Amino acid sequence: MRWWIWLFIYICNVQGLGAQELLANVYGRQYTLLNGKWNAIIDPYQQGRRTAIYKNRVLRDKADFKEYAFEGGLRLNVPSDWNSQLSELKYYEGTVWYARKFEINRKSDENLFLYFGAVSYRCRVYLNGVQIGGHEGGFTPFQFNITNAVREGENFLAVEVDNTRTVDAIPALSFDWWNYGGITRDVMLICTPKDYISDYFIQLDKYKPDYIHAEVQLSARSVGQMVKIEIPELKVASEAFTDERGLAKKTFRVRNLKRWSPQNPKLYQVIVSSESDKVEENIGFRNLYVKNTRIYLNDSPVFMKSIGLHEEIAQRQGRAYSEQDAVALLSEAKELGVNMIRLAHYPQNEYIVRLAERMGLMLWEEIPIWQGIDFKNNDTRLKAQRMYAEMLKRDRNRCALSFWGIANETVPSEARNAFLKSLVKLCREMDTTRLITAAFDLPKLNPKTNTFEMEDSFIEELDVVSINKYMGWYHRWPMSPSEVRWNIALDKPLIFSEFGGEALYGQSGDATVTSSWSEEYQEKLYKDNLEMFRHIPNLAGISPWILFDFRSPYRFHPTNQEGWNRKGLISDQGYRKKAWYVMKEYYESIK
Ligand code: GCU
């Protein structure tokens, strides 16, 4: 990695922003899950930190007392949001303490890491009464090296979680999804040898189908350590030696590589080893690039048949977190006939990303820079850069990951452009292979040309421009759908990354009345938008918003919404609406 990324990570460490090292491929390591029921205390006035309940102190004598106890009280599932576990917590925004004990019986000089898949939205972590760190950001992993913090035998772990929205957060004060709080993904104890493989990035050359580039970062920052990359099926066993940073780089040629694609999601067993450590996982290899206004996968143009998806199980009214949840969500997406999923509006759990890769689903991933963000705040920019780095470090070996989304519906300004350009720069430094895009809702009808146009200098930074526009819902048709014309970044591929309208499943009504919330209206809206898409010259993909109805505090209508955004093609109870069949037929018509 470039010197300035090391500096950035150092700064974040100093700022306690938790941008510490992130082990690559945690599920391929020696780990113990700390999932299950944890003790919990709801702390709306943040008294727990003031009274140091994380020390879980023992009463000194008969005259002593304490006004809390973790044992014998509320118990919450980990992983899971708290909102769906207790009706009193449905709308709760504030602090909840989680605590549990765990045993350590270490034999050798192994390293021990405490790893969180995600905690929403910010947290402080205490081990045996001492704060070992914290993290901000509800959708990216973080870890702590607790080798020297644990004690043999019983340890007491407390996590102070707070999901209060703030103006300097990402996302900020308002966003159109539920503000789930809690320890929302797996918690793991990970053991590694004293000298271990910290990170690696193994990928096919951006354009050549037979060259693989590998970078392997060892924990020991010393020169001359041997690293080996093996891909048995390709008869690859390539050695390299680290530089003074402990980083080994190697490019090697492969023959008869079957490149990953939605039609053939081929993955190869890849083994990375050093003198003292060894990890393995399945990795796919593919070429992805833009040429003029087309997106090319493995040297053939591909049309992105996508769908938007929140990380939510609507029937449980809770955030998705498990392999089973991933199967439930992605199997429905596959049924629709998609070759891509836009994981909106934040990095989703690793089960979803890895399963998508095995199912042959390309992915668009983004951090929740959603509409109003404090772009003038340098700390917020550092947070965004750290979240981006955490997302890329976790997922950049996933060949299904095709697009990094930089932002969603932001308004041009000097501060916003500088903020977003810094993310594009970071991304291109860390990962040269993926396509960078952003979703804009700025296009307006130019009355002089009677065409939808948009001015935004930030487009120049992108490989692909993406448009969110709700024709027939938030925006009236200015003319018949077949007459609507678009003139947006005609030199780049354009993905229509959001369109759609609401319908309450089972509600019939007039297909011409928007406020009918009828399936017939939604069905006609989809047909009208598909007609409009036929006339966008640089259209390279579409991504209807959204696969499932989802929870949102924005959505007040007493009968049609009741706290649900009803733009789903599938209802919150899993029933397909008429518009689902329109998209199914359309996607099947595109080979
Ligand atoms: C926006 C936004 C989505 C939101 C959608 C809607 O485009 O990106 O997050 O849910 O509109 O209003 O339904």
XYZ file of C-alpha atoms and ligand atoms in Angstrom:
604
model
C 0.000 0.000 0.000
C 1.083 3.598 -0.638
C 2.865 5.519 2.150
C -0.031 7.906 2.579
C -2.494 5.083 3.290
C -0.206 3.941 6.108
C -0.155 7.544 7.370
C -3.953 7.705 7.102
C -4.358 4.479 9.091
C -1.897 5.799 11.694
C -3.861 9.058 11.980
C -7.098 7.149 12.374
C -5.505 5.008 15.059
C -4.302 8.089 16.896
C -7.764 9.633 16.535
C -9.185 6.419 17.998
C -11.232 6.078 14.858
C -10.591 2.403 15.005
C -9.074 2.095 11.538
C -6.835 -0.627 12.802
C -5.613 -3.607 10.867
C -8.334 -5.879 9.511
C -7.504 -9.553 9.084
C -8.307 -10.804 5.596
C -10.623 -13.805 5.397
C -11.639 -14.128 9.050
C -13.882 -17.121 8.309
C -10.832 -18.910 6.949
C -8.967 -18.528 10.237
C -9.052 -20.388 13.552
C -11.969 -18.694 15.308
C -14.583 -19.041 18.025
C -17.960 -17.336 17.639
C -19.092 -15.284 20.640
C -22.627 -15.244 19.255
C -25.633 -16.105 21.418
C -27.581 -14.417 24.208
C -25.655 -11.598 25.885
C -26.669 -9.762 29.057
C -27.905 -6.237 28.327
C -28.783 -2.984 30.088
C -30.772 -0.205 28.398
C -29.085 3.103 29.300
C -31.015 6.060 27.785
C -29.214 8.624 29.965
C -25.685 7.258 29.315
C -25.169 6.612 33.048
C -23.333 3.366 32.518
C -20.071 4.981 31.525
C -20.290 7.537 34.364
C -20.786 4.776 36.930
C -18.298 2.453 35.154
C -20.680 -0.482 34.982
C -18.245 -2.079 32.515
C -16.057 -2.879 35.537
C -18.838 -5.183 36.778
C -17.305 -4.709 40.195
C -17.729 -7.196 43.064
C -19.417 -5.885 46.251
C -16.768 -5.128 48.881
C -18.759 -5.896 52.030
C -22.247 -5.949 53.528
C -22.553 -2.161 53.425
C -21.646 -1.986 49.758
C -24.196 -1.929 46.909
C -24.430 -1.251 43.213
C -27.472 -0.175 41.176
C -26.923 -2.502 38.256
C -26.150 -6.072 37.439
C -25.565 -7.684 34.089
C -26.560 -11.103 35.381
C -30.248 -11.854 35.812
C -31.501 -9.007 33.645
C -32.361 -8.386 29.998
C -30.810 -10.803 27.495
C -30.386 -9.906 23.828
C -29.402 -12.045 20.854
C -26.046 -11.355 19.213
C -25.963 -10.919 16.272
C -29.227 -9.070 15.815
C -30.580 -5.546 15.968
C -32.310 -4.737 19.288
C -35.349 -3.135 17.616
C -36.816 -6.468 16.506
C -36.160 -8.198 19.835
C -38.241 -6.073 22.178
C -41.312 -3.977 21.318
C -40.037 -1.288 23.711
C -36.884 -1.024 21.554
C -38.651 -0.752 18.177
C -37.949 3.001 17.859
C -35.204 3.186 20.519
C -32.284 5.513 19.795
C -29.685 5.627 22.511
C -27.286 3.433 24.431
C -27.595 -0.248 25.203
C -24.872 -2.132 27.081
C -24.077 -5.709 26.091
C -21.909 -7.948 28.278
C -20.747 -11.541 28.485
C -17.913 -13.651 29.858
C -15.587 -15.930 27.929
C -12.861 -18.360 28.881
C -9.302 -18.281 27.574
C -6.900 -21.186 27.923
C -4.000 -20.304 25.667
C -1.145 -22.706 25.170
C 1.424 -21.006 23.028
C 2.435 -17.501 21.954
C -0.549 -17.158 19.645
C -2.169 -13.828 18.905
C -5.774 -13.307 19.928
C -8.095 -10.884 18.139
C -11.602 -9.752 19.066
C -13.487 -9.153 15.800
C -16.879 -7.519 15.212
C -18.619 -7.910 11.833
C -20.485 -4.669 12.579
C -22.010 -2.710 15.463
C -24.659 -0.093 14.737
C -23.918 2.691 14.954
C -20.970 3.453 17.317
C -19.499 1.601 20.292
C -16.880 1.464 22.994
C -15.436 -1.927 23.899
C -14.257 -2.796 27.423
C -12.347 -5.912 28.415
C -11.967 -6.806 32.113
C -12.969 -3.279 33.101
C -10.633 -1.440 30.721
C -11.648 0.271 27.458
C -9.691 -1.356 24.621
C -11.103 0.872 21.867
C -14.151 1.896 19.941
C -15.566 2.142 16.457
C -17.938 4.362 14.508
C -19.885 3.100 11.503
C -22.719 0.597 11.501
C -21.749 -1.498 8.491
C -18.031 -2.312 8.456
C -15.932 -4.714 10.536
C -13.329 -3.851 13.130
C -11.011 -5.769 15.433
C -8.786 -5.436 18.478
C -5.581 -7.314 19.210
C -6.332 -8.525 22.755
C -3.303 -10.795 23.064
C -1.958 -8.782 25.982
C -5.347 -7.673 27.337
C -6.908 -11.066 28.076
C -6.201 -13.134 31.148
C -6.125 -16.906 31.447
C -9.497 -18.257 32.529
C -12.537 -15.979 32.761
C -12.744 -12.633 30.967
C -15.505 -10.010 31.102
C -16.430 -8.262 27.873
C -18.728 -5.196 27.785
C -19.803 -3.272 24.684
C -21.470 0.141 24.938
C -23.585 0.558 21.784
C -25.243 3.799 20.695
C -27.372 4.271 17.563
C -28.208 7.957 18.064
C -28.204 9.815 14.754
C -25.857 12.835 14.569
C -25.166 15.485 11.947
C -21.507 14.423 11.545
C -22.285 10.700 11.143
C -22.466 8.552 7.990
C -25.418 8.328 7.388
C -26.362 11.584 9.093
C -29.639 12.700 10.654
C -32.177 11.254 8.223
C -32.213 8.265 5.897
C -34.943 6.167 4.356
C -34.370 2.909 6.232
C -34.802 1.761 9.817
C -32.220 2.960 12.329
C -31.452 -0.511 13.650
C -29.139 -0.537 16.667
C -27.098 -3.266 18.245
C -24.343 -5.796 17.709
C -25.755 -6.654 14.308
C -23.189 -9.134 12.941
C -20.937 -11.986 14.142
C -18.521 -11.481 17.047
C -15.434 -13.697 16.932
C -12.283 -14.560 18.857
C -9.628 -15.220 16.230
C -6.352 -17.024 16.946
C -3.317 -16.511 14.728
C 0.321 -17.619 15.031
C 2.686 -15.081 16.550
C 3.797 -14.069 13.018
C 0.757 -14.226 10.777
C -0.676 -13.353 7.383
C -2.475 -10.076 7.985
C -3.943 -9.196 4.584
C -3.792 -10.145 0.910
C -5.278 -9.078 -2.381
C -5.253 -11.606 -5.228
C -6.864 -10.609 -8.508
C -6.762 -11.056 -12.247
C -5.137 -8.263 -14.209
C -7.712 -5.641 -15.180
C -7.447 -6.451 -18.887
C -5.327 -9.604 -19.369
C -7.100 -12.973 -18.871
C -3.940 -14.844 -17.910
C -2.029 -12.744 -15.407
C -2.799 -12.778 -11.677
C -1.450 -10.107 -9.331
C -0.945 -10.998 -5.666
C -0.043 -8.807 -2.709
C 0.439 -10.424 0.724
C 0.980 -8.413 3.900
C 2.596 -10.208 6.847
C 2.358 -9.026 10.438
C 6.133 -8.857 10.819
C 7.379 -5.730 9.075
C 10.643 -7.249 7.913
C 12.343 -7.994 4.636
C 12.991 -11.420 3.160
C 10.115 -13.473 4.631
C 8.909 -16.141 2.225
C 5.293 -16.113 1.064
C 3.640 -18.749 -1.132
C 0.490 -18.488 -3.227
C -0.980 -21.762 -4.486
C -3.896 -22.375 -6.836
C -3.794 -26.175 -7.162
C -6.341 -26.427 -9.998
C -4.211 -24.095 -12.096
C -0.973 -25.751 -11.002
C 0.198 -22.459 -9.489
C 2.695 -22.518 -6.620
C 4.333 -19.143 -6.683
C 6.793 -17.844 -4.103
C 7.650 -14.264 -3.205
C 9.614 -12.479 -0.513
C 8.591 -9.519 1.591
C 10.103 -6.042 1.456
C 11.000 -4.004 4.531
C 7.257 -3.368 5.162
C 6.541 -7.104 5.307
C 4.715 -6.823 1.968
C 5.272 -9.398 -0.773
C 4.129 -8.809 -4.347
C 4.036 -11.296 -7.218
C 2.531 -11.487 -10.683
C 2.244 -14.872 -12.304
C 0.848 -16.233 -15.505
C -1.930 -18.815 -15.575
C -3.196 -21.022 -18.375
C -6.708 -22.280 -19.027
C -8.202 -20.029 -16.386
C -12.017 -20.199 -16.350
C -13.049 -16.627 -15.641
C -15.887 -16.036 -13.154
C -19.210 -14.874 -14.612
C -22.910 -14.904 -13.651
C -23.382 -17.813 -16.060
C -20.353 -19.673 -14.673
C -19.413 -18.431 -11.166
C -16.171 -20.390 -11.136
C -14.131 -20.114 -7.945
C -10.663 -21.532 -7.311
C -9.152 -22.755 -4.061
C -6.383 -20.303 -3.212
C -3.860 -21.093 -0.455
C -1.699 -18.312 0.985
C 1.096 -19.399 3.290
C 4.068 -17.923 5.061
C 6.770 -19.563 7.196
C 4.360 -19.665 10.176
C 0.792 -19.145 8.914
C -1.585 -20.478 6.264
C -5.036 -19.373 5.140
C -7.178 -20.472 2.236
C -10.402 -19.503 0.552
C -12.189 -19.712 -2.788
C -11.469 -16.783 -5.094
C -12.846 -16.021 -8.559
C -11.065 -14.226 -11.357
C -12.587 -12.007 -14.017
C -11.866 -8.962 -16.191
C -14.136 -5.953 -15.764
C -13.737 -2.664 -17.588
C -15.527 0.065 -19.483
C -15.112 0.714 -23.189
C -16.975 3.745 -24.540
C -20.539 3.427 -23.232
C -20.489 -0.292 -22.500
C -19.476 -2.342 -19.486
C -17.347 -5.347 -20.381
C -17.082 -8.549 -18.348
C -14.451 -10.985 -19.631
C -14.179 -9.010 -22.883
C -17.918 -9.209 -23.678
C -20.408 -6.369 -23.185
C -22.788 -7.024 -20.281
C -26.089 -5.299 -19.451
C -26.570 -4.928 -15.690
C -29.867 -6.589 -14.818
C -29.879 -5.412 -11.223
C -32.173 -4.916 -8.237
C -31.878 -2.795 -5.103
C -31.757 -4.622 -1.785
C -31.697 -3.526 1.853
C -30.095 -5.778 4.483
C -33.405 -6.599 6.102
C -35.712 -9.578 6.622
C -39.072 -7.803 6.282
C -41.104 -10.616 7.865
C -38.923 -10.448 11.001
C -38.799 -6.637 10.803
C -35.108 -6.885 11.516
C -31.693 -6.566 9.971
C -30.395 -9.609 8.099
C -27.243 -11.134 9.564
C -26.960 -14.869 8.922
C -26.198 -17.281 6.109
C -29.861 -18.353 6.178
C -30.937 -14.716 5.797
C -28.564 -14.327 2.869
C -30.088 -17.379 1.189
C -33.619 -16.008 1.713
C -32.739 -12.643 0.166
C -30.514 -13.744 -2.706
C -32.661 -16.674 -3.816
C -35.533 -14.232 -4.395
C -33.208 -11.930 -6.334
C -32.035 -14.827 -8.480
C -35.666 -15.793 -9.197
C -36.198 -12.334 -10.692
C -33.536 -13.088 -13.285
C -30.928 -10.525 -12.175
C -27.172 -10.717 -12.757
C -26.423 -7.972 -10.215
C -27.573 -6.627 -6.862
C -27.113 -3.068 -5.653
C -26.450 -3.569 -1.942
C -28.067 -0.358 -0.719
C -27.012 1.835 0.911
C -24.203 0.392 2.983
C -21.770 -2.586 3.049
C -23.890 -5.612 3.877
C -22.824 -8.664 5.870
C -20.142 -10.959 4.524
C -22.533 -13.915 4.158
C -24.473 -11.934 1.525
C -21.315 -10.939 -0.347
C -19.815 -14.439 -0.371
C -23.104 -16.140 -1.265
C -23.703 -13.679 -4.126
C -20.308 -14.661 -5.514
C -21.157 -18.360 -5.368
C -24.546 -17.686 -7.017
C -23.064 -15.641 -9.863
C -24.484 -12.270 -8.785
C -22.376 -9.183 -9.469
C -22.460 -6.615 -6.691
C -22.516 -2.845 -6.229
C -21.458 -1.851 -2.739
C -21.370 1.617 -1.123
C -20.960 3.312 2.222
C -24.032 5.274 3.402
C -23.121 8.699 2.023
C -26.824 9.269 1.568
C -28.103 12.742 0.679
C -27.231 15.234 3.497
C -23.731 14.554 4.856
C -21.537 17.097 6.708
C -19.168 17.443 3.757
C -17.392 20.437 5.327
C -16.402 18.421 8.420
C -12.893 16.960 8.116
C -13.576 14.347 10.833
C -16.561 13.166 8.809
C -14.327 12.891 5.770
C -11.818 10.813 7.762
C -14.670 8.581 8.906
C -15.826 8.093 5.314
C -12.310 7.246 4.180
C -11.932 4.761 7.025
C -15.307 3.133 6.279
C -14.357 2.871 2.639
C -10.980 1.331 3.540
C -12.715 -1.152 5.855
C -15.201 -2.130 3.145
C -12.517 -2.563 0.490
C -10.210 -4.515 2.794
C -13.040 -6.892 3.674
C -14.386 -7.421 0.159
C -11.747 -6.664 -2.457
C -10.966 -10.371 -2.950
C -14.590 -10.955 -3.919
C -14.735 -11.021 -7.709
C -18.515 -10.522 -7.587
C -17.840 -7.003 -6.290
C -18.005 -5.006 -9.529
C -18.929 -1.445 -8.545
C -17.883 0.729 -5.665
C -20.615 3.323 -5.173
C -19.238 6.615 -3.873
C -22.419 8.449 -2.897
C -26.186 8.491 -3.200
C -28.076 11.637 -4.223
C -25.659 14.287 -3.015
C -25.831 17.934 -4.021
C -22.829 19.466 -5.871
C -20.664 21.852 -3.865
C -16.963 22.508 -3.478
C -16.925 20.659 -0.142
C -18.913 17.694 -1.470
C -16.686 17.397 -4.551
C -13.482 17.483 -2.464
C -14.940 14.967 -0.003
C -16.032 12.508 -2.692
C -12.883 12.926 -4.800
C -10.826 11.911 -1.753
C -12.849 8.681 -1.632
C -12.343 8.002 -5.326
C -8.596 8.543 -4.851
C -8.481 6.164 -1.881
C -10.464 3.571 -3.798
C -8.278 3.690 -6.879
C -5.162 3.451 -4.669
C -6.495 0.332 -2.941
C -8.157 -1.370 -5.906
C -7.465 -0.755 -9.551
C -9.878 -3.299 -10.949
C -13.398 -2.275 -10.055
C -15.660 0.318 -11.611
C -16.454 3.435 -9.644
C -19.892 4.968 -9.828
C -22.235 7.241 -7.880
C -26.017 7.664 -7.946
C -27.386 11.109 -8.810
C -30.952 12.387 -8.621
C -30.113 15.751 -10.204
C -31.348 15.328 -13.810
C -33.970 17.891 -14.782
C -35.985 18.398 -17.963
C -34.404 21.160 -20.017
C -37.414 22.994 -21.526
C -35.292 24.230 -24.428
C -34.236 20.763 -25.535
C -37.128 18.877 -23.949
C -34.465 16.444 -22.704
C -33.377 15.356 -19.213
C -29.941 16.802 -18.517
C -27.617 17.195 -15.548
C -24.590 19.340 -14.761
C -22.158 17.906 -12.191
C -18.366 18.075 -12.577
C -17.987 15.095 -10.238
C -19.187 12.818 -13.063
C -15.711 13.145 -14.627
C -14.249 11.143 -11.708
C -16.454 8.124 -12.419
C -16.246 5.099 -14.705
C -20.045 4.750 -14.773
C -22.707 7.376 -14.080
C -25.855 6.218 -12.252
C -29.241 7.906 -12.103
C -32.042 7.669 -9.549
C -35.278 9.086 -10.990
C -38.812 8.177 -10.024
C -40.746 8.926 -13.180
C -44.441 8.397 -12.552
C -43.970 8.585 -8.793
C -42.151 11.613 -7.413
C -41.993 13.099 -10.910
C -44.953 13.444 -13.283
C -44.422 12.293 -16.863
C -43.692 15.496 -18.854
C -44.696 13.651 -22.039
C -45.502 10.074 -22.917
C -42.757 7.621 -21.739
C -41.846 6.780 -25.340
C -41.090 10.454 -26.012
C -38.850 11.086 -22.983
C -35.197 11.657 -23.920
C -32.080 11.648 -21.758
C -28.761 13.321 -22.438
C -26.525 12.454 -19.479
C -22.766 11.800 -19.793
C -23.178 10.291 -23.252
C -19.499 9.281 -23.283
C -19.955 6.922 -20.297
C -22.108 3.900 -19.484
C -25.242 4.885 -17.566
C -26.999 2.686 -15.006
C -30.517 3.655 -13.981
C -29.812 2.799 -10.342
C -33.242 3.569 -8.895
C -36.762 3.856 -10.235
C -40.137 2.546 -9.113
C -43.243 3.400 -7.132
C -45.256 2.118 -4.203
C -48.040 -0.454 -4.124
C -49.690 -2.194 -1.224
C -49.747 -5.913 -1.990
C -53.266 -7.107 -2.773
C -54.618 -3.567 -3.215
C -56.361 -3.185 -6.575
C -57.127 0.174 -8.065
C -57.056 2.517 -11.015
C -53.781 2.116 -12.939
C -53.800 5.831 -13.698
C -54.151 7.065 -10.100
C -50.781 7.475 -8.351
C -52.228 7.657 -4.854
C -54.157 4.417 -5.340
C -51.087 2.546 -4.016
C -52.475 -0.201 -6.269
C -50.591 -3.044 -7.818
C -52.051 -2.011 -11.170
C -50.546 1.459 -10.861
C -47.127 0.067 -9.939
C -47.350 -2.426 -12.813
C -48.098 0.324 -15.354
C -45.363 2.545 -13.855
C -42.839 -0.228 -14.478
C -44.006 -0.746 -18.053
C -43.765 3.005 -18.675
C -40.227 3.212 -17.282
C -39.079 0.207 -19.323
C -40.449 1.968 -22.415
C -38.502 5.109 -21.496
C -35.283 3.105 -21.030
C -35.472 1.984 -24.658
C -34.509 5.524 -25.679
C -31.467 6.104 -23.437
C -28.514 5.733 -25.807
C -25.834 4.941 -23.211
C -27.970 2.751 -20.935
C -25.788 -0.092 -19.585
C -28.032 -1.361 -16.811
C -31.074 -0.826 -14.627
C -31.723 -1.460 -10.950
C -35.375 -1.102 -9.850
C -35.937 0.165 -6.341
C -36.421 -2.326 -4.626
C -36.854 -6.087 -4.197
C -38.742 -6.068 -0.867
C -40.947 -3.582 0.979
C -38.790 -2.238 3.802
C -39.152 -0.491 7.166
C -38.772 3.290 7.162
C -39.716 5.957 9.706
C -40.304 8.245 6.707
C -43.397 6.446 5.578
C -46.428 7.772 7.484
C -49.471 6.887 5.378
C -51.872 5.220 7.881
C -53.182 2.454 5.610
C -50.849 2.234 2.614
C -47.524 2.475 4.465
C -47.695 2.237 8.314
C -43.923 2.716 8.551
C -43.143 0.696 5.402
C -41.702 1.913 2.127
C -43.916 -0.034 -0.308
C -41.731 0.211 -3.418
C -40.914 -3.472 -3.117
C -41.645 -5.824 -5.992
C -42.324 -8.235 -3.145
C -44.396 -7.433 -0.071
C -43.101 -7.532 3.493
C -44.790 -10.936 3.818
C -42.995 -12.279 0.772
C -45.777 -12.024 -1.835
C -44.869 -10.974 -5.379
C -46.711 -7.961 -6.755
C -47.822 -7.597 -10.403
C -44.780 -5.425 -11.172
C -42.493 -8.331 -10.187
C -43.750 -10.246 -13.221
C -43.105 -7.224 -15.482
C -39.438 -7.176 -14.413
C -39.129 -10.960 -14.616
C -40.339 -10.927 -18.227
C -38.090 -7.964 -19.091
C -34.956 -9.564 -17.613
C -35.708 -12.867 -19.314
C -35.941 -11.009 -22.625
C -32.366 -9.757 -22.246
C -29.839 -12.469 -23.026
C -34.114 7.623 -2.938
C -33.127 6.889 -2.065
C -33.671 5.597 -1.499
C -35.109 5.800 -1.061
C -35.913 6.068 -2.319
C -37.409 6.263 -2.008
O -33.735 7.554 -4.256
O -31.899 6.609 -2.727
O -32.852 5.221 -0.392
O -35.603 4.670 -0.363
O -35.471 7.255 -2.956
O -37.796 7.416 -1.872
O -38.105 5.251 -1.885
